[in-house]
Amino acid sequence: MVKNTPILLHNPRCSKSRQTLSLLRENNIDFEIREYLKAPLDNDEVRALIAKLNGPANQLVRAREARDAGLQVAVTALSPSEVASWLVDHPESMQRPVVYTSEAARIGRPPEDVLALFD
């Protein structure tokens, strides 16, 4: 995760992820795509991603998917370490889409939020 090329953590089945993909292309932003369900992040990568986000670690977890996957506590009760461990074991629970660079990360909800990385 040391590259300067932005990375889109993408789920092609997600409409917001597809919208973010289109938005990046429309803005002529060079980026790489990582389908995180096919190539899941490891614990160190999730921890680095959490550190780059503006806000609490639990914003990276989709609460409904986490409950469906068996999370027994509220997402808001998870520490950053617990968020990282949960997402390594349950990548389908990760908020999407996410775009990150070597310095920062943004969740694309709405998709336009990722453009702040390129101001």
Short mmCIF file of N, CA and C in Angstrom, two decimals:
data_model
loop_
_atom_site.label_atom_id
_atom_site.label_comp_id
_atom_site.label_asym_id
_atom_site.label_seq_id
_atom_site.Cartn_x
_atom_site.Cartn_y
_atom_site.Cartn_z
N MET A 1 0.81 -1.20 0.00
CA MET A 1 0.00 0.00 0.00
C MET A 1 0.86 1.26 0.00
N VAL A 2 2.05 1.18 -0.48
CA VAL A 2 2.95 2.32 -0.46
C VAL A 2 2.90 3.09 -1.79
N LYS A 3 2.23 2.53 -2.78
CA LYS A 3 2.17 3.16 -4.10
C LYS A 3 1.46 4.51 -4.05
N ASN A 4 1.81 5.36 -5.01
CA ASN A 4 1.12 6.64 -5.16
C ASN A 4 -0.08 6.53 -6.07
N THR A 5 -0.18 5.48 -6.86
CA THR A 5 -1.32 5.29 -7.73
C THR A 5 -2.55 4.99 -6.88
N PRO A 6 -3.63 5.75 -7.06
CA PRO A 6 -4.84 5.46 -6.30
C PRO A 6 -5.36 4.06 -6.60
N ILE A 7 -5.95 3.45 -5.59
CA ILE A 7 -6.53 2.12 -5.71
C ILE A 7 -8.01 2.22 -5.40
N LEU A 8 -8.83 1.65 -6.26
CA LEU A 8 -10.26 1.53 -6.01
C LEU A 8 -10.52 0.12 -5.49
N LEU A 9 -10.99 0.03 -4.25
CA LEU A 9 -11.43 -1.26 -3.71
C LEU A 9 -12.86 -1.43 -4.20
N HIS A 10 -13.03 -2.34 -5.12
CA HIS A 10 -14.23 -2.39 -5.96
C HIS A 10 -14.98 -3.70 -5.79
N ASN A 11 -16.30 -3.58 -5.77
CA ASN A 11 -17.20 -4.71 -5.83
C ASN A 11 -18.11 -4.46 -7.02
N PRO A 12 -17.92 -5.18 -8.13
CA PRO A 12 -18.70 -4.91 -9.34
C PRO A 12 -20.21 -5.08 -9.17
N ARG A 13 -20.64 -5.78 -8.12
CA ARG A 13 -22.07 -5.97 -7.89
C ARG A 13 -22.72 -4.79 -7.17
N CYS A 14 -21.90 -3.86 -6.69
CA CYS A 14 -22.39 -2.71 -5.94
C CYS A 14 -22.57 -1.50 -6.86
N SER A 15 -23.75 -0.91 -6.84
CA SER A 15 -24.02 0.23 -7.73
C SER A 15 -23.14 1.43 -7.39
N LYS A 16 -22.92 1.69 -6.11
CA LYS A 16 -22.05 2.83 -5.73
C LYS A 16 -20.62 2.59 -6.18
N SER A 17 -20.18 1.36 -6.13
CA SER A 17 -18.84 1.03 -6.59
C SER A 17 -18.73 1.24 -8.11
N ARG A 18 -19.74 0.82 -8.83
CA ARG A 18 -19.74 1.03 -10.28
C ARG A 18 -19.79 2.52 -10.61
N GLN A 19 -20.58 3.28 -9.85
CA GLN A 19 -20.66 4.73 -10.06
C GLN A 19 -19.31 5.39 -9.79
N THR A 20 -18.62 4.94 -8.75
CA THR A 20 -17.31 5.50 -8.43
C THR A 20 -16.30 5.18 -9.52
N LEU A 21 -16.34 3.96 -10.02
CA LEU A 21 -15.48 3.56 -11.14
C LEU A 21 -15.70 4.50 -12.32
N SER A 22 -16.95 4.74 -12.67
CA SER A 22 -17.26 5.65 -13.79
C SER A 22 -16.79 7.06 -13.51
N LEU A 23 -17.00 7.53 -12.29
CA LEU A 23 -16.61 8.88 -11.91
C LEU A 23 -15.10 9.09 -12.04
N LEU A 24 -14.32 8.12 -11.59
CA LEU A 24 -12.87 8.22 -11.71
C LEU A 24 -12.46 8.27 -13.17
N ARG A 25 -13.08 7.43 -13.98
CA ARG A 25 -12.77 7.43 -15.42
C ARG A 25 -13.17 8.74 -16.08
N GLU A 26 -14.35 9.24 -15.75
CA GLU A 26 -14.83 10.51 -16.33
C GLU A 26 -13.91 11.67 -15.98
N ASN A 27 -13.26 11.60 -14.83
CA ASN A 27 -12.35 12.66 -14.39
C ASN A 27 -10.91 12.39 -14.80
N ASN A 28 -10.71 11.40 -15.67
CA ASN A 28 -9.38 11.08 -16.19
C ASN A 28 -8.35 10.84 -15.10
N ILE A 29 -8.78 10.16 -14.06
CA ILE A 29 -7.88 9.83 -12.95
C ILE A 29 -7.29 8.46 -13.21
N ASP A 30 -5.97 8.38 -13.19
CA ASP A 30 -5.30 7.09 -13.33
C ASP A 30 -5.41 6.35 -12.00
N PHE A 31 -5.85 5.12 -12.04
CA PHE A 31 -6.03 4.35 -10.82
C PHE A 31 -5.98 2.87 -11.15
N GLU A 32 -5.85 2.08 -10.11
CA GLU A 32 -5.89 0.63 -10.24
C GLU A 32 -7.16 0.13 -9.57
N ILE A 33 -7.64 -1.00 -10.02
CA ILE A 33 -8.82 -1.62 -9.44
C ILE A 33 -8.38 -2.87 -8.69
N ARG A 34 -8.89 -3.01 -7.49
CA ARG A 34 -8.69 -4.24 -6.72
C ARG A 34 -10.07 -4.75 -6.30
N GLU A 35 -10.47 -5.85 -6.84
CA GLU A 35 -11.72 -6.47 -6.44
C GLU A 35 -11.45 -7.19 -5.12
N TYR A 36 -11.79 -6.51 -4.04
CA TYR A 36 -11.38 -6.97 -2.71
C TYR A 36 -12.03 -8.28 -2.28
N LEU A 37 -13.10 -8.70 -2.94
CA LEU A 37 -13.67 -10.00 -2.61
C LEU A 37 -12.88 -11.13 -3.26
N LYS A 38 -12.24 -10.83 -4.39
CA LYS A 38 -11.38 -11.81 -5.06
C LYS A 38 -9.96 -11.78 -4.51
N ALA A 39 -9.53 -10.61 -4.08
CA ALA A 39 -8.18 -10.41 -3.53
C ALA A 39 -8.32 -9.65 -2.21
N PRO A 40 -8.75 -10.35 -1.15
CA PRO A 40 -9.00 -9.67 0.12
C PRO A 40 -7.76 -9.01 0.71
N LEU A 41 -8.01 -7.98 1.49
CA LEU A 41 -6.93 -7.29 2.18
C LEU A 41 -6.50 -8.12 3.38
N ASP A 42 -5.21 -8.06 3.69
CA ASP A 42 -4.74 -8.73 4.90
C ASP A 42 -4.85 -7.76 6.07
N ASN A 43 -4.52 -8.23 7.26
CA ASN A 43 -4.69 -7.43 8.46
C ASN A 43 -3.89 -6.13 8.41
N ASP A 44 -2.66 -6.19 7.94
CA ASP A 44 -1.84 -4.98 7.85
C ASP A 44 -2.43 -3.98 6.87
N GLU A 45 -2.96 -4.47 5.76
CA GLU A 45 -3.57 -3.58 4.77
C GLU A 45 -4.83 -2.92 5.32
N VAL A 46 -5.66 -3.68 6.04
CA VAL A 46 -6.86 -3.09 6.62
C VAL A 46 -6.48 -2.05 7.66
N ARG A 47 -5.50 -2.35 8.50
CA ARG A 47 -5.07 -1.38 9.51
C ARG A 47 -4.54 -0.10 8.86
N ALA A 48 -3.78 -0.23 7.80
CA ALA A 48 -3.27 0.95 7.09
C ALA A 48 -4.41 1.75 6.48
N LEU A 49 -5.40 1.05 5.94
CA LEU A 49 -6.56 1.72 5.36
C LEU A 49 -7.32 2.49 6.44
N ILE A 50 -7.53 1.88 7.57
CA ILE A 50 -8.21 2.54 8.69
C ILE A 50 -7.48 3.82 9.09
N ALA A 51 -6.16 3.75 9.13
CA ALA A 51 -5.37 4.91 9.52
C ALA A 51 -5.50 6.07 8.52
N LYS A 52 -5.82 5.76 7.28
CA LYS A 52 -5.93 6.78 6.24
C LYS A 52 -7.32 7.42 6.16
N LEU A 53 -8.30 6.82 6.79
CA LEU A 53 -9.66 7.34 6.74
C LEU A 53 -9.83 8.52 7.68
N ASN A 54 -10.71 9.41 7.34
CA ASN A 54 -11.08 10.50 8.25
C ASN A 54 -12.25 9.99 9.08
N GLY A 55 -12.00 9.61 10.31
CA GLY A 55 -13.09 9.16 11.16
C GLY A 55 -12.80 7.84 11.82
N PRO A 56 -13.80 7.32 12.51
CA PRO A 56 -13.62 6.08 13.27
C PRO A 56 -13.48 4.87 12.36
N ALA A 57 -12.79 3.87 12.87
CA ALA A 57 -12.54 2.64 12.11
C ALA A 57 -13.84 1.94 11.73
N ASN A 58 -14.85 2.03 12.60
CA ASN A 58 -16.08 1.28 12.32
C ASN A 58 -16.85 1.78 11.11
N GLN A 59 -16.50 2.97 10.58
CA GLN A 59 -17.16 3.43 9.36
C GLN A 59 -16.83 2.53 8.17
N LEU A 60 -15.80 1.72 8.30
CA LEU A 60 -15.38 0.83 7.24
C LEU A 60 -16.20 -0.46 7.21
N VAL A 61 -17.07 -0.65 8.19
CA VAL A 61 -17.86 -1.88 8.30
C VAL A 61 -19.31 -1.59 7.93
N ARG A 62 -19.85 -2.39 7.06
CA ARG A 62 -21.28 -2.31 6.73
C ARG A 62 -22.03 -3.09 7.81
N ALA A 63 -22.77 -2.37 8.63
CA ALA A 63 -23.40 -2.96 9.81
C ALA A 63 -24.35 -4.11 9.45
N ARG A 64 -25.15 -3.93 8.43
CA ARG A 64 -26.11 -4.99 8.09
C ARG A 64 -25.42 -6.27 7.67
N GLU A 65 -24.42 -6.16 6.81
CA GLU A 65 -23.68 -7.34 6.37
C GLU A 65 -22.94 -7.99 7.54
N ALA A 66 -22.44 -7.17 8.45
CA ALA A 66 -21.74 -7.71 9.62
C ALA A 66 -22.70 -8.49 10.50
N ARG A 67 -23.89 -7.95 10.73
CA ARG A 67 -24.89 -8.68 11.52
C ARG A 67 -25.26 -9.98 10.82
N ASP A 68 -25.47 -9.91 9.50
CA ASP A 68 -25.82 -11.12 8.73
C ASP A 68 -24.72 -12.17 8.80
N ALA A 69 -23.47 -11.71 8.91
CA ALA A 69 -22.33 -12.63 8.99
C ALA A 69 -22.08 -13.13 10.41
N GLY A 70 -22.88 -12.64 11.37
CA GLY A 70 -22.78 -13.17 12.73
C GLY A 70 -22.10 -12.28 13.75
N LEU A 71 -21.85 -11.02 13.43
CA LEU A 71 -21.25 -10.13 14.42
C LEU A 71 -22.22 -9.96 15.59
N GLN A 72 -21.75 -10.25 16.78
CA GLN A 72 -22.61 -10.29 17.96
C GLN A 72 -22.68 -8.97 18.72
N VAL A 73 -21.87 -8.00 18.36
CA VAL A 73 -21.88 -6.70 19.05
C VAL A 73 -22.17 -5.61 18.01
N ALA A 74 -22.51 -4.43 18.49
CA ALA A 74 -22.73 -3.30 17.59
C ALA A 74 -21.41 -2.91 16.93
N VAL A 75 -21.48 -2.56 15.68
CA VAL A 75 -20.28 -2.14 14.94
C VAL A 75 -19.59 -0.99 15.66
N THR A 76 -20.36 -0.10 16.27
CA THR A 76 -19.78 1.05 16.96
C THR A 76 -18.96 0.65 18.18
N ALA A 77 -19.14 -0.58 18.66
CA ALA A 77 -18.38 -1.05 19.82
C ALA A 77 -17.03 -1.65 19.45
N LEU A 78 -16.75 -1.79 18.16
CA LEU A 78 -15.51 -2.42 17.72
C LEU A 78 -14.33 -1.44 17.79
N SER A 79 -13.21 -1.93 18.28
CA SER A 79 -11.97 -1.15 18.25
C SER A 79 -11.37 -1.24 16.85
N PRO A 80 -10.42 -0.38 16.52
CA PRO A 80 -9.77 -0.48 15.21
C PRO A 80 -9.17 -1.87 14.96
N SER A 81 -8.58 -2.46 15.98
CA SER A 81 -8.01 -3.80 15.84
C SER A 81 -9.10 -4.84 15.55
N GLU A 82 -10.23 -4.71 16.24
CA GLU A 82 -11.34 -5.63 16.00
C GLU A 82 -11.95 -5.43 14.62
N VAL A 83 -12.03 -4.19 14.16
CA VAL A 83 -12.52 -3.91 12.80
C VAL A 83 -11.62 -4.60 11.79
N ALA A 84 -10.31 -4.44 11.95
CA ALA A 84 -9.37 -5.06 11.01
C ALA A 84 -9.52 -6.57 11.01
N SER A 85 -9.57 -7.17 12.16
CA SER A 85 -9.73 -8.63 12.23
C SER A 85 -11.04 -9.09 11.61
N TRP A 86 -12.12 -8.37 11.90
CA TRP A 86 -13.42 -8.73 11.34
C TRP A 86 -13.39 -8.67 9.82
N LEU A 87 -12.83 -7.60 9.27
CA LEU A 87 -12.83 -7.43 7.82
C LEU A 87 -11.92 -8.42 7.11
N VAL A 88 -10.86 -8.85 7.76
CA VAL A 88 -10.02 -9.89 7.18
C VAL A 88 -10.81 -11.19 7.06
N ASP A 89 -11.58 -11.49 8.10
CA ASP A 89 -12.37 -12.72 8.11
C ASP A 89 -13.67 -12.61 7.32
N HIS A 90 -14.17 -11.39 7.15
CA HIS A 90 -15.47 -11.16 6.49
C HIS A 90 -15.36 -9.97 5.53
N PRO A 91 -14.61 -10.10 4.45
CA PRO A 91 -14.42 -8.96 3.55
C PRO A 91 -15.72 -8.46 2.93
N GLU A 92 -16.73 -9.30 2.86
CA GLU A 92 -18.02 -8.86 2.32
C GLU A 92 -18.68 -7.80 3.21
N SER A 93 -18.21 -7.66 4.44
CA SER A 93 -18.74 -6.67 5.37
C SER A 93 -18.08 -5.30 5.23
N MET A 94 -17.11 -5.18 4.33
CA MET A 94 -16.42 -3.91 4.18
C MET A 94 -17.28 -2.91 3.42
N GLN A 95 -17.28 -1.68 3.92
CA GLN A 95 -17.96 -0.60 3.23
C GLN A 95 -17.35 -0.44 1.84
N ARG A 96 -18.17 -0.10 0.91
CA ARG A 96 -17.69 0.05 -0.46
C ARG A 96 -18.42 1.19 -1.13
N PRO A 97 -17.75 1.73 -2.11
CA PRO A 97 -16.36 1.54 -2.52
C PRO A 97 -15.43 2.37 -1.65
N VAL A 98 -14.16 2.03 -1.74
CA VAL A 98 -13.12 2.81 -1.06
C VAL A 98 -12.04 3.10 -2.08
N VAL A 99 -11.57 4.34 -2.08
CA VAL A 99 -10.42 4.72 -2.90
C VAL A 99 -9.35 5.19 -1.92
N TYR A 100 -8.14 4.70 -2.14
CA TYR A 100 -7.04 5.14 -1.27
C TYR A 100 -5.79 5.41 -2.06
N THR A 101 -4.97 6.29 -1.49
CA THR A 101 -3.65 6.62 -2.02
C THR A 101 -2.65 6.30 -0.92
N SER A 102 -1.41 6.65 -1.14
CA SER A 102 -0.41 6.42 -0.10
C SER A 102 -0.64 7.31 1.12
N GLU A 103 -1.41 8.39 0.97
CA GLU A 103 -1.62 9.32 2.07
C GLU A 103 -3.00 9.27 2.71
N ALA A 104 -4.04 8.96 1.95
CA ALA A 104 -5.40 9.10 2.46
C ALA A 104 -6.34 8.10 1.80
N ALA A 105 -7.52 7.99 2.40
CA ALA A 105 -8.57 7.12 1.85
C ALA A 105 -9.92 7.78 2.03
N ARG A 106 -10.83 7.48 1.14
CA ARG A 106 -12.20 7.98 1.23
C ARG A 106 -13.15 6.86 0.84
N ILE A 107 -14.26 6.81 1.55
CA ILE A 107 -15.35 5.90 1.20
C ILE A 107 -16.24 6.64 0.22
N GLY A 108 -16.60 5.99 -0.85
CA GLY A 108 -17.40 6.61 -1.91
C GLY A 108 -18.89 6.55 -1.67
N ARG A 109 -19.33 7.12 -0.59
CA ARG A 109 -20.76 7.21 -0.27
C ARG A 109 -21.05 8.64 0.16
N PRO A 110 -21.42 9.48 -0.76
CA PRO A 110 -21.67 9.26 -2.17
C PRO A 110 -20.36 9.15 -2.96
N PRO A 111 -20.44 8.65 -4.17
CA PRO A 111 -19.23 8.45 -4.98
C PRO A 111 -18.36 9.70 -5.10
N GLU A 112 -18.97 10.87 -5.15
CA GLU A 112 -18.21 12.12 -5.32
C GLU A 112 -17.26 12.38 -4.16
N ASP A 113 -17.49 11.75 -3.02
CA ASP A 113 -16.60 11.96 -1.87
C ASP A 113 -15.15 11.57 -2.17
N VAL A 114 -14.94 10.62 -3.06
CA VAL A 114 -13.57 10.18 -3.36
C VAL A 114 -12.78 11.26 -4.09
N LEU A 115 -13.46 12.17 -4.75
CA LEU A 115 -12.76 13.21 -5.50
C LEU A 115 -11.94 14.13 -4.60
N ALA A 116 -12.27 14.18 -3.31
CA ALA A 116 -11.50 15.01 -2.37
C ALA A 116 -10.04 14.55 -2.30
N LEU A 117 -9.77 13.31 -2.66
CA LEU A 117 -8.39 12.82 -2.67
C LEU A 117 -7.54 13.49 -3.74
N PHE A 118 -8.19 14.09 -4.72
CA PHE A 118 -7.48 14.58 -5.90
C PHE A 118 -7.53 16.10 -6.04
N ASP A 119 -7.95 16.79 -4.99
CA ASP A 119 -7.99 18.27 -5.01
C ASP A 119 -6.61 18.84 -4.87
#
